PDB file of C-alpha atoms in Angstrom:
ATOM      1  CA  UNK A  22      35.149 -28.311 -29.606  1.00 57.00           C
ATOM      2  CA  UNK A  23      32.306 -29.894 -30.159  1.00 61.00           C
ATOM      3  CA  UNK A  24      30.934 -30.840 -27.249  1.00 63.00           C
ATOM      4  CA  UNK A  25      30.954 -26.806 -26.307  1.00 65.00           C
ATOM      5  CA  UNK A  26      29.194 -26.355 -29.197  1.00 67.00           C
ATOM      6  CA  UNK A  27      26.417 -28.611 -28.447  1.00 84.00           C
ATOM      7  CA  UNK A  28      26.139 -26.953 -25.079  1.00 82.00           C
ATOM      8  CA  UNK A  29      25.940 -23.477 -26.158  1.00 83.00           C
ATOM      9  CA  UNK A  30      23.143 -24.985 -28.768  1.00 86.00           C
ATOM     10  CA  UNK A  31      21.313 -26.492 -25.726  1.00 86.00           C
ATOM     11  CA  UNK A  32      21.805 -23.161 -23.807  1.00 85.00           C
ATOM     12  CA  UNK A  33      20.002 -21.614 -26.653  1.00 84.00           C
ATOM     13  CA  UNK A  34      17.055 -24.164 -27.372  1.00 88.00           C
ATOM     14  CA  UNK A  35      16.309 -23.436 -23.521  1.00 86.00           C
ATOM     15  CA  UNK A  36      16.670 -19.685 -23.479  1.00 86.00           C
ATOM     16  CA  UNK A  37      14.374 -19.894 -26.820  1.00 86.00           C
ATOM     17  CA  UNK A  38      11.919 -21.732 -25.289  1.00 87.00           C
ATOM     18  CA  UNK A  39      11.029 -20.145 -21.958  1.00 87.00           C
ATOM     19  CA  UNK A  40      11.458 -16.792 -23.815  1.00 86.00           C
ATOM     20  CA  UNK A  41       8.254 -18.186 -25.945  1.00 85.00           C
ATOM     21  CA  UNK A  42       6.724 -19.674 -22.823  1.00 84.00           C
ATOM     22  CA  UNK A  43       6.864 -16.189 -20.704  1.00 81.00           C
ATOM     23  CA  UNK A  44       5.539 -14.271 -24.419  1.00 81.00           C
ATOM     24  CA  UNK A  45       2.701 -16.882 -24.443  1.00 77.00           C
ATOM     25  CA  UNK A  46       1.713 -16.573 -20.510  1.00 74.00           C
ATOM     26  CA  UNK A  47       1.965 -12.580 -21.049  1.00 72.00           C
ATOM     27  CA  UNK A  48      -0.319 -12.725 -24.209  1.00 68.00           C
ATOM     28  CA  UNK A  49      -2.977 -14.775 -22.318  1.00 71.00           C
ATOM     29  CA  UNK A  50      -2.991 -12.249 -19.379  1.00 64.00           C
ATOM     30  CA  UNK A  51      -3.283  -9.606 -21.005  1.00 61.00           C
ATOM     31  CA  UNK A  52      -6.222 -11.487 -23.234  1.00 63.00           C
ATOM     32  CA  UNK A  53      -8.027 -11.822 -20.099  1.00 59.00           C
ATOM     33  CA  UNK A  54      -7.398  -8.558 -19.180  1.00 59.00           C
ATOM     34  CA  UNK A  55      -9.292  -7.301 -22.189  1.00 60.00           C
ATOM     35  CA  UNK A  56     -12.199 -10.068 -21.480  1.00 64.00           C
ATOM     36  CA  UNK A  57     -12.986  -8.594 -17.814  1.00 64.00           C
ATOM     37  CA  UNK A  58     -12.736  -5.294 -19.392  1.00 68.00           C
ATOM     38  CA  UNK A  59     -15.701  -5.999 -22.174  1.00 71.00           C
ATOM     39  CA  UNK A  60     -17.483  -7.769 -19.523  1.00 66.00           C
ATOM     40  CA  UNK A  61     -17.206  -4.719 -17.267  1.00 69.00           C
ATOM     41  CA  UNK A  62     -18.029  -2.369 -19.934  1.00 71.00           C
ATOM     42  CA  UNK A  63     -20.811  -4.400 -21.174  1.00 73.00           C
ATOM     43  CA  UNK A  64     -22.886  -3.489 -17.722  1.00 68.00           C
ATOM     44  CA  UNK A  65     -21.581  -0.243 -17.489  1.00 74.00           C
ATOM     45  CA  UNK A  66     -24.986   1.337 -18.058  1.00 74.00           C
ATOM     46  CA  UNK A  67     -26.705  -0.232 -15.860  1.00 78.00           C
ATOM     47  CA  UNK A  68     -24.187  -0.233 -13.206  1.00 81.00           C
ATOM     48  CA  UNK A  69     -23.463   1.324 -10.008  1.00 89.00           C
ATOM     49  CA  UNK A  70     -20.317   0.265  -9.502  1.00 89.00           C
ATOM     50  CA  UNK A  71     -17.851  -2.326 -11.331  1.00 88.00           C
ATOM     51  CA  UNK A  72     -14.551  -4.022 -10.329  1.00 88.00           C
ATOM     52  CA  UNK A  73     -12.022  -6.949 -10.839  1.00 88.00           C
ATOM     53  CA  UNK A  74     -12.163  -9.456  -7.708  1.00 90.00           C
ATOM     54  CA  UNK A  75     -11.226 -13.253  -7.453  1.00 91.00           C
ATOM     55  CA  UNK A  76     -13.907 -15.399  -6.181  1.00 92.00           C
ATOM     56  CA  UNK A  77     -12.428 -17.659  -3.557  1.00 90.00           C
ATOM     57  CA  UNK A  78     -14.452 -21.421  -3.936  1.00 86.00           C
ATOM     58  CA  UNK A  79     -12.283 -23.102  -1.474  1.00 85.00           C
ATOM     59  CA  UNK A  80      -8.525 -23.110  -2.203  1.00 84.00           C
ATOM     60  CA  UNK A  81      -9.231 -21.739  -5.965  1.00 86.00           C
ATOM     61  CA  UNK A  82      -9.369 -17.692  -6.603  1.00 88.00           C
ATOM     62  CA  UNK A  83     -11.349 -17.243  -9.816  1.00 88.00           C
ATOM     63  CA  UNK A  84     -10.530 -13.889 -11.243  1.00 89.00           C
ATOM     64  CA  UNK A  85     -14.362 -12.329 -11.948  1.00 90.00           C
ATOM     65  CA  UNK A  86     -15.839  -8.863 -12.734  1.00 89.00           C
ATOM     66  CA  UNK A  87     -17.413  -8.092 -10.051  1.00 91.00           C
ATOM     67  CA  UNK A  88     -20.638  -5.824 -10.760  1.00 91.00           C
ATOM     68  CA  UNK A  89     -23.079  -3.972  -8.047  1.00 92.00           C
ATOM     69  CA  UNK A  90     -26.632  -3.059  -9.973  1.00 90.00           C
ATOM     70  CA  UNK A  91     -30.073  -1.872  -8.364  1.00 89.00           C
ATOM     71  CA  UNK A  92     -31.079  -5.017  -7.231  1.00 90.00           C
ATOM     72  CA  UNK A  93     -28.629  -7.499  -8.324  1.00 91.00           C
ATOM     73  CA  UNK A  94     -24.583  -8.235  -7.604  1.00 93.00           C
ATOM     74  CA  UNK A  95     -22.979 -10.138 -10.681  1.00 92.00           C
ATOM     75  CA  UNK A  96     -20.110 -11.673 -11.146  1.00 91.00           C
ATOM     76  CA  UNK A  97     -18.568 -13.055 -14.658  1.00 89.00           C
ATOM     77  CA  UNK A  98     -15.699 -14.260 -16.197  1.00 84.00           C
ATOM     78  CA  UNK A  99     -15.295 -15.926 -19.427  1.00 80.00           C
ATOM     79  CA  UNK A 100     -16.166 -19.711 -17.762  1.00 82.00           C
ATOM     80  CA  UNK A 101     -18.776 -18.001 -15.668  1.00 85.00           C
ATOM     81  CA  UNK A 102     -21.887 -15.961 -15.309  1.00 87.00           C
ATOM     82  CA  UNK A 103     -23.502 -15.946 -12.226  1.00 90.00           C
ATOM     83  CA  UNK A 104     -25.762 -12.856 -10.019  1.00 92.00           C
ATOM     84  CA  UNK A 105     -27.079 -12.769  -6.522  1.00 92.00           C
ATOM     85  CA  UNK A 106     -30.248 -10.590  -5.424  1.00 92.00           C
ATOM     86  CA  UNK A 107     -29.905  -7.922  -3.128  1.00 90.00           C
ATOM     87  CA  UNK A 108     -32.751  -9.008  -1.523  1.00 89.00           C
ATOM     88  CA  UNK A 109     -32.106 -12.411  -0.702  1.00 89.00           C
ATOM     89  CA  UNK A 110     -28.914 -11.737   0.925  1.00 91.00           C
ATOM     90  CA  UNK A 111     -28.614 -12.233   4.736  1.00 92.00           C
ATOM     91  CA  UNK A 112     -25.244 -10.724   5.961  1.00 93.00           C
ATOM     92  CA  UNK A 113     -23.252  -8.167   3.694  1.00 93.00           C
ATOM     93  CA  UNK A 114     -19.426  -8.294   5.340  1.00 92.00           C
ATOM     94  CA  UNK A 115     -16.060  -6.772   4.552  1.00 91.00           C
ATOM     95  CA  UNK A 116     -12.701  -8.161   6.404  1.00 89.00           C
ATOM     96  CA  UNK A 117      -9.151  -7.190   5.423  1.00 84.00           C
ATOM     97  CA  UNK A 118      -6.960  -9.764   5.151  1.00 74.00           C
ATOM     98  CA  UNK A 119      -3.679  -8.713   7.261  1.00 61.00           C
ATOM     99  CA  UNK A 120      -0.910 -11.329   6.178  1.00 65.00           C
ATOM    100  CA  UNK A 121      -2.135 -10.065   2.393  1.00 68.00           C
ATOM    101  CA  UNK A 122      -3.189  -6.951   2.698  1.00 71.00           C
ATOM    102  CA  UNK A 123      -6.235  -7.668  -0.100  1.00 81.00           C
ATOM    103  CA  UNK A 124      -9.969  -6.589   1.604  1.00 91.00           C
ATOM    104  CA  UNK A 125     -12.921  -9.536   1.410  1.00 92.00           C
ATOM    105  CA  UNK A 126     -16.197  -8.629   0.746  1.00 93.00           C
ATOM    106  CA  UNK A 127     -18.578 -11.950   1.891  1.00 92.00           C
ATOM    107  CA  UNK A 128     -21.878 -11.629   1.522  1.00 94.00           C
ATOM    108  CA  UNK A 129     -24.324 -14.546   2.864  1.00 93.00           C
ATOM    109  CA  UNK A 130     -27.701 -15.765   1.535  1.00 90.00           C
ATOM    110  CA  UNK A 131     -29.631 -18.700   2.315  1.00 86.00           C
ATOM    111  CA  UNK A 132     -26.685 -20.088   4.510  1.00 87.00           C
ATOM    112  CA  UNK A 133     -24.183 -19.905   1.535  1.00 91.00           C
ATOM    113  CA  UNK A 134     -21.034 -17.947   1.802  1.00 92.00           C
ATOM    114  CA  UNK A 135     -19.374 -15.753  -1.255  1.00 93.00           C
ATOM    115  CA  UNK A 136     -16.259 -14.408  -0.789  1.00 93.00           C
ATOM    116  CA  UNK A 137     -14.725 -11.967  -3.136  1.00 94.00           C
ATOM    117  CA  UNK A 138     -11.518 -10.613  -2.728  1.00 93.00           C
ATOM    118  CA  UNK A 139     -10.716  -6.967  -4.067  1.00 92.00           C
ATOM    119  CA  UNK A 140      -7.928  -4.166  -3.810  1.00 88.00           C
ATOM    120  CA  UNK A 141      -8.296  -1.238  -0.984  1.00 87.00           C
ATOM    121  CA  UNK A 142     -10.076   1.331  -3.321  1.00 88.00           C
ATOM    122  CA  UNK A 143     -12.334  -1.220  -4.901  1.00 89.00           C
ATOM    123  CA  UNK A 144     -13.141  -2.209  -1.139  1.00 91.00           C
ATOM    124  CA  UNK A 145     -13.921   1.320  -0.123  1.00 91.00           C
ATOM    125  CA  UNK A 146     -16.258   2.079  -2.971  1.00 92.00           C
ATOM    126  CA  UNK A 147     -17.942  -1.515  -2.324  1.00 91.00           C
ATOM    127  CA  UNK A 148     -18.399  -0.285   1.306  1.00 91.00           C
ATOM    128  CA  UNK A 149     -20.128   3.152   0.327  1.00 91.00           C
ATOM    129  CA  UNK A 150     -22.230   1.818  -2.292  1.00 91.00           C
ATOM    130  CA  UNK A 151     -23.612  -1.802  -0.477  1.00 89.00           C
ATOM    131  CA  UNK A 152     -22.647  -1.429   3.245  1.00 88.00           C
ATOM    132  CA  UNK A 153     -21.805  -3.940   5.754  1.00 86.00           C
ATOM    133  CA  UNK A 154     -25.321  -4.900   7.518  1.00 82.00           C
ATOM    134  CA  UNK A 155     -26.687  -8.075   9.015  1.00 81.00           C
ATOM    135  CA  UNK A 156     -30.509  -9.379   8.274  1.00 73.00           C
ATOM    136  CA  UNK A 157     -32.274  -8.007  12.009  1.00 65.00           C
ATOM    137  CA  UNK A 158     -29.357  -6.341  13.349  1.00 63.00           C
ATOM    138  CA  UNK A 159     -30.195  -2.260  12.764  1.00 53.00           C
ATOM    139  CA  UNK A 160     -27.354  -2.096  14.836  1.00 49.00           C
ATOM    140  CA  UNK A 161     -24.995  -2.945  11.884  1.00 48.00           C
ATOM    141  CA  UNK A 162     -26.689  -0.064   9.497  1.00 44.00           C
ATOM    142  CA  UNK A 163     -24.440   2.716   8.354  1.00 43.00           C
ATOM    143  CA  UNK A 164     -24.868   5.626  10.030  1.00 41.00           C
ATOM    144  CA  UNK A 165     -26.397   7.165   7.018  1.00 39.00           C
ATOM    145  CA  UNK A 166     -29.361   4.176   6.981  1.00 41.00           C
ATOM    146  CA  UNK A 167     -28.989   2.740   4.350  1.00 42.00           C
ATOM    147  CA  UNK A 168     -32.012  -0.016   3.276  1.00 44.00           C
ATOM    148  CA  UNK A 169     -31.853  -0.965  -0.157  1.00 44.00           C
ATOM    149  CA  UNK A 170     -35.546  -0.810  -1.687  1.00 40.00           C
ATOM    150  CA  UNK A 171     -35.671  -4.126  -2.248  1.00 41.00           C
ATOM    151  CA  UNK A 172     -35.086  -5.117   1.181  1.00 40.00           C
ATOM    152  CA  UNK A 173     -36.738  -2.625   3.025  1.00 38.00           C
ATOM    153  CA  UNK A 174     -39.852  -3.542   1.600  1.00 38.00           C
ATOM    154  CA  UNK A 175     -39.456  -7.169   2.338  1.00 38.00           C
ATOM    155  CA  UNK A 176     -37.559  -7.520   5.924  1.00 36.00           C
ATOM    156  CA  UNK A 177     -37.373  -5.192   8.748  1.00 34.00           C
ATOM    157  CA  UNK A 178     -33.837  -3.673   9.661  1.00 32.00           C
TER     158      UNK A 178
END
């Protein structure tokens, strides 16, 4: 009898503690949640267009907020605050990942790659707002032209 005992007590020291583990892992997402959302609210004024992405440095996927402005792309999360000018970059790039089914956007400057991966809709309104061109290829304009002042000014499509 007592040896059942002690098993149903172990049962319910485990059950106890991964019910606290999985209440702990969903408080911290949803705490994170409600840091992208500040940060994304935060340059809401200023900004054209705003998303969640994860920032893929090598094998890691950093979840950022992922921010287009006038003349500057940022992209912050609670460890990290960083921005890259529209008019440095070299090659603006979107890919769709088949095996996932998540779209890239990679966008190269000075011979350094970032690659941000967002949803479909996020992708598409990426795509209208910055589209995909290559520093001295007009070819790879939009139909519709598009030369962001800052770059037109300084490099030759």
């Amino acid at each position: 009898m007592e040896a059942s005992m002690s098993v149903v007590t172990t049962v319910f020291i485990v059950v106890g503690l991964l019910s606290v583990a999985v209440l702990v892992w969903g408080f911290r997402v949803a705490r994170s949640r409600d840091g992208f959302a500040e940060l994304i609210r935060r340059r809401k004024t200023t900004a054209r267009i705003s998303s969640m992405a994860e920032l893929v440095d090598g094998g890691n996927h950093i979840p950022v907020a992922l921010t287009l402005e006038r003349s500057q792309i940022f992209y912050e999360s609670n460890y990290l605050q960083a921005k890259l000018e529209i008019a440095r970059l070299d090659e603006v790039e979107y890919d769709s990942e088949q095996g996932t089914g998540k779209n890239i956007l990679r966008l190269r400057a000075h011979g350094q790659s970032f690659q941000f991966v967002l949803d479909a809709s996020s992708a598409r309104d990426w795509a209208g707002l910055l589209p995909a061109h290559r520093f001295g290829d007009p070819a790879s304009l939009t139909p519709s032209g598009f030369s962001p002042p800052e770059v037109s000014r300084r490099r030759t499509w």
